[in-house]
CSV table of C-alpha atoms and ligand atoms in Angstrom, one decimal:
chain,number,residue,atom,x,y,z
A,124,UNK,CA,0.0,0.0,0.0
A,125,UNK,CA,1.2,3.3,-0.7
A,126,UNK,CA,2.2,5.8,2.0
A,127,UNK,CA,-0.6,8.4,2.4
A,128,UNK,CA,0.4,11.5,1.0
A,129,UNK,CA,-1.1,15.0,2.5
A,130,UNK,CA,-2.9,17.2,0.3
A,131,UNK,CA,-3.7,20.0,3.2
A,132,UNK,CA,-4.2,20.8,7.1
A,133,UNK,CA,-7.9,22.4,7.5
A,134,UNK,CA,-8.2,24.0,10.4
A,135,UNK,CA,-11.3,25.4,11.3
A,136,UNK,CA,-10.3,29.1,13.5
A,137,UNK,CA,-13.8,29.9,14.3
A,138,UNK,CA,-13.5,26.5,16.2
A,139,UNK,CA,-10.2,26.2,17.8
A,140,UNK,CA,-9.9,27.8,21.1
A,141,UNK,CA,-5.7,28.0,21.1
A,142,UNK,CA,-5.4,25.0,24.0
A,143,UNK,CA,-1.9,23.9,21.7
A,144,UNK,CA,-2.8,20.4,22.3
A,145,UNK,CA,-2.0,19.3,18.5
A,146,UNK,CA,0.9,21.4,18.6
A,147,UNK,CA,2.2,19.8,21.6
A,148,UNK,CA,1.5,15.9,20.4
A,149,UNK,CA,2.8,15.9,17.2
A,150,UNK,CA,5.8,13.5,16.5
A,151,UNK,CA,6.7,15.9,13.6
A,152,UNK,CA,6.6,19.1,14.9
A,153,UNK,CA,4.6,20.4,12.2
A,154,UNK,CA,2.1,22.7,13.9
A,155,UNK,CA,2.0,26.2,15.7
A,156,UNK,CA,0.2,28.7,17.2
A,157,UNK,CA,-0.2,31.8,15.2
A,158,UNK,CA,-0.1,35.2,16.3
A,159,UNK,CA,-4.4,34.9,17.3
A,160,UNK,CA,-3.6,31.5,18.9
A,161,UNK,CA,-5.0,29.2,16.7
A,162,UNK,CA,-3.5,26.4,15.2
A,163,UNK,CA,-1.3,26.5,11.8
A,164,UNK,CA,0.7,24.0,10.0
A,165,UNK,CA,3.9,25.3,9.9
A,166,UNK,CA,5.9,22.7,8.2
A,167,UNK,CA,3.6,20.8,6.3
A,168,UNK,CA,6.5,18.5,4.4
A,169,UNK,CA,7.2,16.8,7.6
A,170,UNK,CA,3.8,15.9,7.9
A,171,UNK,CA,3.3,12.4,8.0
A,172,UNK,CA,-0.4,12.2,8.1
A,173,UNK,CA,-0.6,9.8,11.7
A,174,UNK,CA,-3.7,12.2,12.0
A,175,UNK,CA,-3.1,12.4,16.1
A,176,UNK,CA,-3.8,16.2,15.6
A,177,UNK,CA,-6.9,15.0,14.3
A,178,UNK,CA,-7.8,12.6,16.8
A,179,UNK,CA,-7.0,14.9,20.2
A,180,UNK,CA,-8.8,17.7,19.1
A,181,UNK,CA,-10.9,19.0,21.9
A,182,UNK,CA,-12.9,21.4,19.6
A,183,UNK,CA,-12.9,19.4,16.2
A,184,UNK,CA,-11.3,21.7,14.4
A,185,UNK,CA,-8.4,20.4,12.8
A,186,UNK,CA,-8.6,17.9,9.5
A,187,UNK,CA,-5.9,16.4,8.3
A,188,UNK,CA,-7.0,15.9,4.1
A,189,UNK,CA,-5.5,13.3,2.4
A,190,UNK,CA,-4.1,13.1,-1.6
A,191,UNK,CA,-6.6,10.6,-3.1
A,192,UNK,CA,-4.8,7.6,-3.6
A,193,UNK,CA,-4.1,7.5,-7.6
A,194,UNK,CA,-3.4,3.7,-8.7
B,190,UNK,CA,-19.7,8.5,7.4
B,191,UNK,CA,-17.8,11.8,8.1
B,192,UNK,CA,-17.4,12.6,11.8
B,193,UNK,CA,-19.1,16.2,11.1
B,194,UNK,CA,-22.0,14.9,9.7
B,195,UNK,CA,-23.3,13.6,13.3
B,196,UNK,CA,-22.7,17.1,14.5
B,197,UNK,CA,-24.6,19.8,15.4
B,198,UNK,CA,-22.5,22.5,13.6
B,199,UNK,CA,-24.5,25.0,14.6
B,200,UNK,CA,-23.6,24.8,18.4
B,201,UNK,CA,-20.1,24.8,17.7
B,202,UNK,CA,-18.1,26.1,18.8
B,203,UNK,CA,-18.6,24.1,21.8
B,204,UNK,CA,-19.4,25.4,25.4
B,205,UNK,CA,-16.6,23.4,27.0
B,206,UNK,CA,-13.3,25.5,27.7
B,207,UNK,CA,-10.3,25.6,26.0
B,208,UNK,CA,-8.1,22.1,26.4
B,209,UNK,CA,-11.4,20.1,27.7
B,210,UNK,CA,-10.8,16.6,28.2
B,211,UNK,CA,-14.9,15.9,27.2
B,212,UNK,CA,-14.4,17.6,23.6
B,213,UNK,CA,-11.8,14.9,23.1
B,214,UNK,CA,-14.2,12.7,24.6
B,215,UNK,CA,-16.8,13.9,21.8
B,216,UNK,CA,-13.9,13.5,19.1
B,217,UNK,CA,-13.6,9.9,19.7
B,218,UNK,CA,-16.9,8.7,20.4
B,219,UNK,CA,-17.5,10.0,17.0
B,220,UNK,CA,-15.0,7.9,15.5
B,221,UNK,CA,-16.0,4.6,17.1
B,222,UNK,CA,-19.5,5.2,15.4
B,223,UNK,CA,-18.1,6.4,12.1
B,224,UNK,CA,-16.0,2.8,12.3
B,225,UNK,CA,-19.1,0.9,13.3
B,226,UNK,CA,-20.9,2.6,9.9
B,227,UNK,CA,-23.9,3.7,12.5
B,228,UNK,CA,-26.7,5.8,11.4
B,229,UNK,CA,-27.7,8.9,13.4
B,230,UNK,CA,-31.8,7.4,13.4
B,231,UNK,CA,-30.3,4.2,15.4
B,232,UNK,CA,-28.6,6.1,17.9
B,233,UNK,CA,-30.1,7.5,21.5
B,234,UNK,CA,-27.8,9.6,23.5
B,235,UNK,CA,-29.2,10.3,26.9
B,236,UNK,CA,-27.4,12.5,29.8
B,237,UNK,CA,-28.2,14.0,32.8
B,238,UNK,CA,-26.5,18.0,34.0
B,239,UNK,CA,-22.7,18.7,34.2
B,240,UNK,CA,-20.5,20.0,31.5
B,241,UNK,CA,-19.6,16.4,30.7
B,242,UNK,CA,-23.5,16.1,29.8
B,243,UNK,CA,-23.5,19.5,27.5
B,244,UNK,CA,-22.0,15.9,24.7
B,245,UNK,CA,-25.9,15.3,24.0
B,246,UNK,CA,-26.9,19.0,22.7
B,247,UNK,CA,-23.3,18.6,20.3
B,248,UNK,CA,-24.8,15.3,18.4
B,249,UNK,CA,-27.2,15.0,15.8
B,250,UNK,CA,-28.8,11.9,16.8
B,251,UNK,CA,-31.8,11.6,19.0
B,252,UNK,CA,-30.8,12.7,22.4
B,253,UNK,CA,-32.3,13.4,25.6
B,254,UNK,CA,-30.6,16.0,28.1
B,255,UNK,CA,-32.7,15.4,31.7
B,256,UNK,CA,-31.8,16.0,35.2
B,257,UNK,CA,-28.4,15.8,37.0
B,258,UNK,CA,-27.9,12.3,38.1
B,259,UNK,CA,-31.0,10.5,36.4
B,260,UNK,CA,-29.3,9.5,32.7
B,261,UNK,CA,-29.3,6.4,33.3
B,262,UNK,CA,-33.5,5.6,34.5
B,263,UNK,CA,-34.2,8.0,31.1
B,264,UNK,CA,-32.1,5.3,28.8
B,265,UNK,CA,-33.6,2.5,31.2
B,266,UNK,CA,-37.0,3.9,29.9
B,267,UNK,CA,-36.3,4.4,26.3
B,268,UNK,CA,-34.2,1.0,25.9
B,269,UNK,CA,-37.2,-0.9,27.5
B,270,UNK,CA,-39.4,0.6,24.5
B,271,UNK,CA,-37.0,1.0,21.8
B,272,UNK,CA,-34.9,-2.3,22.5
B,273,UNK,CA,-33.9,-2.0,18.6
B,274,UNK,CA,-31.7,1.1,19.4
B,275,UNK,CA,-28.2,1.8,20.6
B,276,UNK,CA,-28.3,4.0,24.3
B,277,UNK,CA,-25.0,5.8,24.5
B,278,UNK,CA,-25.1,7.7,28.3
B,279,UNK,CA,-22.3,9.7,28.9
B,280,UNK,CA,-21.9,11.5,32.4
B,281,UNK,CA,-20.2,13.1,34.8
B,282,UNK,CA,-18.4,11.3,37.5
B,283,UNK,CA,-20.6,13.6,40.1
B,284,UNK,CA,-23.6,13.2,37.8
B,285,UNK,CA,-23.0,8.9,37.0
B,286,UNK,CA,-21.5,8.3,41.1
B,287,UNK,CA,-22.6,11.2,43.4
B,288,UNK,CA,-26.5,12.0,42.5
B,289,UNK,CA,-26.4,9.1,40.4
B,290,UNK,CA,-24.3,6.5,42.3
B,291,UNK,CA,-27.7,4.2,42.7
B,292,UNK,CA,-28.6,4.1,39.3
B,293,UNK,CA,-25.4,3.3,38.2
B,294,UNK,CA,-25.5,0.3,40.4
B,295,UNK,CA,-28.7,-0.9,39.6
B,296,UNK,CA,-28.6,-0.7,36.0
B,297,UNK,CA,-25.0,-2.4,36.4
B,298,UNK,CA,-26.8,-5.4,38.3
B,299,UNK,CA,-29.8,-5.3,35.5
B,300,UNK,CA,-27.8,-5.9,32.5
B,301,UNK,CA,-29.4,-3.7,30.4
B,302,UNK,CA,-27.9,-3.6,27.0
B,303,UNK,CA,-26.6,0.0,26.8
B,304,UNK,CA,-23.4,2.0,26.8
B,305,UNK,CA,-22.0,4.3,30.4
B,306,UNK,CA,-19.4,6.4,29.7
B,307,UNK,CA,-18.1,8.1,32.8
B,308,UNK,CA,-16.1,11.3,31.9
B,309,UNK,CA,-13.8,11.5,34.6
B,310,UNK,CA,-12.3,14.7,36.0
B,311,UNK,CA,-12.2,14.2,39.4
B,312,UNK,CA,-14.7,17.2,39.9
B,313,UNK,CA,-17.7,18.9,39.6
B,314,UNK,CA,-16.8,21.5,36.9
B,315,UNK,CA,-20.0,22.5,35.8
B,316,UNK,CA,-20.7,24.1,39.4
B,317,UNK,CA,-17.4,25.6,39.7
B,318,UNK,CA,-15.2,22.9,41.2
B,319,UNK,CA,-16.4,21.1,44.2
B,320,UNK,CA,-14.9,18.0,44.7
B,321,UNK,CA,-16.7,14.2,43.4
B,322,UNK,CA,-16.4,10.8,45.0
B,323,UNK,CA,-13.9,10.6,42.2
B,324,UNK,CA,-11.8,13.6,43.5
B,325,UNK,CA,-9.9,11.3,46.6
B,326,UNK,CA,-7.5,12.1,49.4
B,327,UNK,CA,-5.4,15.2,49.3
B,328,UNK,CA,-7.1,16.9,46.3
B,329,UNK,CA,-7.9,20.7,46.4
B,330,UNK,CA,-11.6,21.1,45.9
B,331,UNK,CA,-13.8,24.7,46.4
B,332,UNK,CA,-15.3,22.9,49.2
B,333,UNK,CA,-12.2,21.5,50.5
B,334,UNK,CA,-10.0,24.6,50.8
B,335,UNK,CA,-7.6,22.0,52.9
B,336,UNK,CA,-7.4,19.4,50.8
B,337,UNK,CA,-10.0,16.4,51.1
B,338,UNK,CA,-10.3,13.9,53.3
B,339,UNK,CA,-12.7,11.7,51.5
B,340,UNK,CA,-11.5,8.3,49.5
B,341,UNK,CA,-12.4,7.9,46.2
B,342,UNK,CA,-14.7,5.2,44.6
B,343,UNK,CA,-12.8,2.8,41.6
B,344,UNK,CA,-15.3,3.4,39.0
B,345,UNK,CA,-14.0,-0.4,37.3
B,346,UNK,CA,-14.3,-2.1,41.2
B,347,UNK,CA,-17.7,-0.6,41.8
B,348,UNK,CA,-18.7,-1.4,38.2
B,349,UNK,CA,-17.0,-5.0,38.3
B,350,UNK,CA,-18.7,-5.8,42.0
B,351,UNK,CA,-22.3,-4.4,40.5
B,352,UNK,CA,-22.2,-6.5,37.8
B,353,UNK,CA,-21.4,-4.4,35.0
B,354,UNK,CA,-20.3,-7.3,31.9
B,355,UNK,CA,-18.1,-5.0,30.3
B,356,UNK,CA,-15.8,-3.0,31.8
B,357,UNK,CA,-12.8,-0.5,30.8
B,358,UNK,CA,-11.0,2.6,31.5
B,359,UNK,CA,-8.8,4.7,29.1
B,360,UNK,CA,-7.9,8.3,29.3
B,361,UNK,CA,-8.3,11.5,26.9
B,362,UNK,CA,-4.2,10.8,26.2
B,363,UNK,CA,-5.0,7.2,24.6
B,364,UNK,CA,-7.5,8.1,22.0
B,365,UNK,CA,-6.9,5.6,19.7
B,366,UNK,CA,-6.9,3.0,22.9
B,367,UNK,CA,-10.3,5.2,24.0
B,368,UNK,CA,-12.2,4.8,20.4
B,369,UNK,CA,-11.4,1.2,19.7
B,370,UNK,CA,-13.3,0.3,23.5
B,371,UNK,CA,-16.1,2.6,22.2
B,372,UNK,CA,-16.6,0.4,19.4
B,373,UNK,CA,-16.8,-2.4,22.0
B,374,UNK,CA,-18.8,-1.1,24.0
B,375,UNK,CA,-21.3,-0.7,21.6
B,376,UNK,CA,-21.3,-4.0,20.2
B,377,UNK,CA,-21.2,-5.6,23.7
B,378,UNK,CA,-24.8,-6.8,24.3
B,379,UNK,CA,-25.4,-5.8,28.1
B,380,UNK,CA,-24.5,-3.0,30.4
B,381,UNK,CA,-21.0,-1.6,29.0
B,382,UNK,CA,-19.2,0.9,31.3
B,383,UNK,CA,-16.4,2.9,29.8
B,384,UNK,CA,-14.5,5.2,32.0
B,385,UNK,CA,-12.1,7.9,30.3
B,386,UNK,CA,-10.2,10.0,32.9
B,387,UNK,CA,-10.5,13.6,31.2
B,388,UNK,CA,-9.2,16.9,32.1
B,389,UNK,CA,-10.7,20.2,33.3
B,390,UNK,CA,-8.2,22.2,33.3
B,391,UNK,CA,-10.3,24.8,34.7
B,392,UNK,CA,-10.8,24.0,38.0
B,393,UNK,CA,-8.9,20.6,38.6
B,394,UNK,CA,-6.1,21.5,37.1
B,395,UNK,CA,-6.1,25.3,38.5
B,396,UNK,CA,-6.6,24.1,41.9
B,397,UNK,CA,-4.5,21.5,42.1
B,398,UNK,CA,-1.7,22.8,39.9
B,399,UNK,CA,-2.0,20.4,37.8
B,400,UNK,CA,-0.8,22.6,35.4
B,401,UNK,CA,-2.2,22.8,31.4
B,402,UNK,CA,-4.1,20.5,29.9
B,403,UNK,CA,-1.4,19.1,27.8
B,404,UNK,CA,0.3,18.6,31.1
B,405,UNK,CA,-2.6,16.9,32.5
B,406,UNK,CA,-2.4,14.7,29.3
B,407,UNK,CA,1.1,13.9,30.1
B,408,UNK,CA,0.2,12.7,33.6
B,409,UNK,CA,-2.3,10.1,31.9
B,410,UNK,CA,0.1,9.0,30.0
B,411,UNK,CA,2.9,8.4,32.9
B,412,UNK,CA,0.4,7.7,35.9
B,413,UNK,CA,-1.7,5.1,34.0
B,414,UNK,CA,-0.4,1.5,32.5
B,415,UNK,CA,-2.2,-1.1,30.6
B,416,UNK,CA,-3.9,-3.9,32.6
B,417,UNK,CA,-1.5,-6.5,33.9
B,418,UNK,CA,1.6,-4.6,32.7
B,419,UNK,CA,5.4,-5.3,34.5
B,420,UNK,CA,5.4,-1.6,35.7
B,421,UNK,CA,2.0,-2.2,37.6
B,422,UNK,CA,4.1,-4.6,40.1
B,423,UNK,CA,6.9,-2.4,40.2
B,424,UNK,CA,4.7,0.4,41.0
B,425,UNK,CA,1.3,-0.3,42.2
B,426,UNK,CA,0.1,3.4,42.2
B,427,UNK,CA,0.0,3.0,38.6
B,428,UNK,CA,-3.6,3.4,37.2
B,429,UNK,CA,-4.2,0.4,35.1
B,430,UNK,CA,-6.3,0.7,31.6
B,431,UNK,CA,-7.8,-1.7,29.3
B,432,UNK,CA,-11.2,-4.1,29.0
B,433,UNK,CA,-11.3,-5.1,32.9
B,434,UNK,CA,-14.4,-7.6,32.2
B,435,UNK,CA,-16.3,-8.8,28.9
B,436,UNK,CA,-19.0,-11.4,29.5
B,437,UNK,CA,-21.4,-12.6,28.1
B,438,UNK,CA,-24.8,-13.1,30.6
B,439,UNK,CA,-28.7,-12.9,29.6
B,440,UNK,CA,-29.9,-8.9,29.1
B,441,UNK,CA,-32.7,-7.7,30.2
B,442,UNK,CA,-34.6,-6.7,27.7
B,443,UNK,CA,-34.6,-10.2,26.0
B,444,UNK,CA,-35.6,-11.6,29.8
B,445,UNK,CA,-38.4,-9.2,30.1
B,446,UNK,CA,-39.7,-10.0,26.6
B,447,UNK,CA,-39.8,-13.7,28.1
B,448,UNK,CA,-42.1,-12.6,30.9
B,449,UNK,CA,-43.9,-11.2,28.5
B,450,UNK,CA,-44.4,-14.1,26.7
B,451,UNK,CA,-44.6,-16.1,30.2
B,452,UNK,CA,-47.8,-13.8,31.2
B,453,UNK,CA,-49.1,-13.8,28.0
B,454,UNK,CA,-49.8,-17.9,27.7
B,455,UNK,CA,-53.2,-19.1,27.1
B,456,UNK,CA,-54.5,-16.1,26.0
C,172,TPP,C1,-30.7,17.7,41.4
C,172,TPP,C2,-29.5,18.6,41.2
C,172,TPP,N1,-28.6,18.8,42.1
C,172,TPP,C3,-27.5,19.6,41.9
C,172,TPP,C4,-27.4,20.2,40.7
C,172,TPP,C5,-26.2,21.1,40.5
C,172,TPP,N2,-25.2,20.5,39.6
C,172,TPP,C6,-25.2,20.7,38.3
C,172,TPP,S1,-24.0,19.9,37.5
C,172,TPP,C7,-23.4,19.3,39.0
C,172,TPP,C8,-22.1,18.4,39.0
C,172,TPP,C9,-21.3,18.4,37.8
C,172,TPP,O1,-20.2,17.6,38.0
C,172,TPP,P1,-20.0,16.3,37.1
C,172,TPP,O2,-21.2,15.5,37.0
C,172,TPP,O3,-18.8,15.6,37.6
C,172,TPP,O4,-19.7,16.8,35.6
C,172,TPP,P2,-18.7,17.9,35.1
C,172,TPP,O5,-19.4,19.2,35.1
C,172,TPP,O6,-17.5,17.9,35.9
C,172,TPP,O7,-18.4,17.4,33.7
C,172,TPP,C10,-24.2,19.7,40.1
C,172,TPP,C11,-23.9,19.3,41.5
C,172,TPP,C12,-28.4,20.0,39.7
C,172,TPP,N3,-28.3,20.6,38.5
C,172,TPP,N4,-29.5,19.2,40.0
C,173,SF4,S1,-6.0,21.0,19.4
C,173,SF4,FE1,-7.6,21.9,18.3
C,173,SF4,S2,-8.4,23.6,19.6
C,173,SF4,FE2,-6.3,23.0,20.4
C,173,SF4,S3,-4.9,24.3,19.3
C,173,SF4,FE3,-5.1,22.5,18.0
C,173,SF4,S4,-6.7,22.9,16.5
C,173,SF4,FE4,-6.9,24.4,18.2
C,174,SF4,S1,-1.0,14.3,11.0
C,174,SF4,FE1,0.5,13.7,12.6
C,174,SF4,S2,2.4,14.5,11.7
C,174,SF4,FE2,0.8,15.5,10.6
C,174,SF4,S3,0.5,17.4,11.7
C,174,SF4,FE3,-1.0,15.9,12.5
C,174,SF4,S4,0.1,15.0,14.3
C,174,SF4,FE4,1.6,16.1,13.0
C,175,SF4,S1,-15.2,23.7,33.8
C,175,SF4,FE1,-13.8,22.0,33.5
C,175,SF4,S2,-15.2,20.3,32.8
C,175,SF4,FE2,-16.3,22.3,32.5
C,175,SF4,S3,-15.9,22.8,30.4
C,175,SF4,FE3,-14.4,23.9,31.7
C,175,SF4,S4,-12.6,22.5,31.7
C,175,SF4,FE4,-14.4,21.3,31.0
């Protein structure tokens, strides 16, 4: 199977109330808190799509959107 | 299905303060449906008052937000009706062992087939941070500016010892852990208890410097092993997480439809 490949971070700043819980967790340091604390992906290269920022979201407001898989 | 589309967008953002364990609480639960491919018109969500309990006005299923304490004899109700569909009742660990300590017990014992989920801070945030027969010794409460003397229930021993035929305990650090005993818990046919130990960093954390919420995250993830593990004998104040008990015993729903049927002979 091939490696899932990120097309974008969504991140939702209506929603996110700044706790830096993503930013904290991820293995990749790829997230941080802009200037109106909310989250941004800083580094999205490193990015390798384990989705934990996803997942730990208290507020639901950051996606992780994967590249469709092209054959 | 897309996690979002069982949401209530319109309430969001949510009510629950920045670096909530329950919103994390919320995230997951939604996954472990999303996996089980469940459709919002099969699902009930019934809680009582507390901020833990705010979870039922987030969901787009059909949900039932009644009085502190009392989730549990609502779902009791609407499962006895509706045996065809899935009761999730999330609580508070005031609202599921203080007010509602009896129910708890009692449905426990009963078996019926539904799903407890006991969002545990340790206090009663809601009301501004008195302290729960979760809290235990030591801890810093508003109504125990000394620290608290009271010992704390084990939600998995007083589950366990009630009957309860499924049993486990994650934490708002172990999500993936967290969503996959969801999932079981909802396939499990009987009384399921799930306990997640999840931060409020508002007034548990404040007053017992606790720190963040990421540091209280961090202290799930060093104060808590899973079941059985080597470090649990090296050091028994170690909080221990997994599926405590899975069993399979008669529900009560199918044994009342019996009676039913027992009343109902010869006529
Ligand atoms: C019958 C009744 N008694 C007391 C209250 C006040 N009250 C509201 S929420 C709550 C406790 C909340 O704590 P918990 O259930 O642990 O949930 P949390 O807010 O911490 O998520 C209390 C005592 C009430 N609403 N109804
Ligand atoms: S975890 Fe969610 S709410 Fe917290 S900073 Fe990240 S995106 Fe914002
Ligand atoms: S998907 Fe994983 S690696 Fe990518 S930003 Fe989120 S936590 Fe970091
Ligand atoms: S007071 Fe505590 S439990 Fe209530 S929303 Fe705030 S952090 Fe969560």
């Amino acid at each position: 199977m091939a490696k899932p490949k990120l097309k974008e971070h969504i991140i939702n700043s209506e929603w996110c109330k700044g706790c830096g819980i993503c930013v904290h967790f991820c293995p990749k340091n790829v997230l941080e808190m802009d200037d109106e604390d909310s989250a941004l992906a800083a580094r999205p290269t490193d990015c390798i799509c384990c989705k934990l920022c996803e997942i730990r979201c208290p507020d639901l407001a950051i996606e992780v959107i994967l590249e469709k898989e092209t054959e | 299905m897309a996690i979002k589309d069982y949401l209530r967008e319109r309430f969001f953002p949510h009510l629950w303060c920045s670096g909530c364990g329950h919103g994390i609480v919320l995230n997951s639960l939604l996954r472990a449906l999303a996996d089980l491919g469940m459709s919002k018109n099969e699902i009930v969500m019934v809680s009582g008052i507390g901020c833990s309990s705010r979870i039922s006005g987030y969901v787009d299923f059909h949900t039932l937000h009644t009085i502190h304490g009392r989730a549990l004899a609502f779902a009791t109700g609407v499962k006895l009706s509706r045996p065809e569909l899935n009761l999730l009742v999330p609580m508070g660990d005031g609202d599921a062992l203080a007010i509602g300590g009896n129910h708890f017990i009692h449905a426990a014992r009963r078996n019926i087939d539904l799903t407890a989920i006991v969002m545990n801070n340790r206090i009663y945030g809601m009301t501004g941070g008195q302290y729960s027969p979760l809290s235990g010794q030591g801890i810093m409460a508003t109504t125990a500016p000394y620290s608290n003397i009271d010992y704390d229930f084990d939600t998995v021993e007083l589950a366990k010892a009630a009957g309860a035929t499924f049993v486990a305990r994650s934490t708002t650090y172990h999500t993936q852990q967290m969503t996959k005993m969801f999932r079981q818990a909802i396939l499990h046919e009987g009384f399921a208890m799930v306990e997640i130990l999840s931060q409020c960093p508002t007034y548990f954390g404040r007053k017992n410097r606790a720190g963040s919420a990421i540091d209280m995250m961090e202290s799930y993830k060093e104060n808590t092993t899973p079941i059985g593990s080597k470090s649990k004998m090296e050091n028994p104040d170690l909080i221990e997480r997994g599926i405590f008990v899975q069993k399979e015993v008669p529900e009560y729903c199918n044994e009342y439809d019996k009676i039913i049927e027992k009343a109902m002979k010869g006529r």
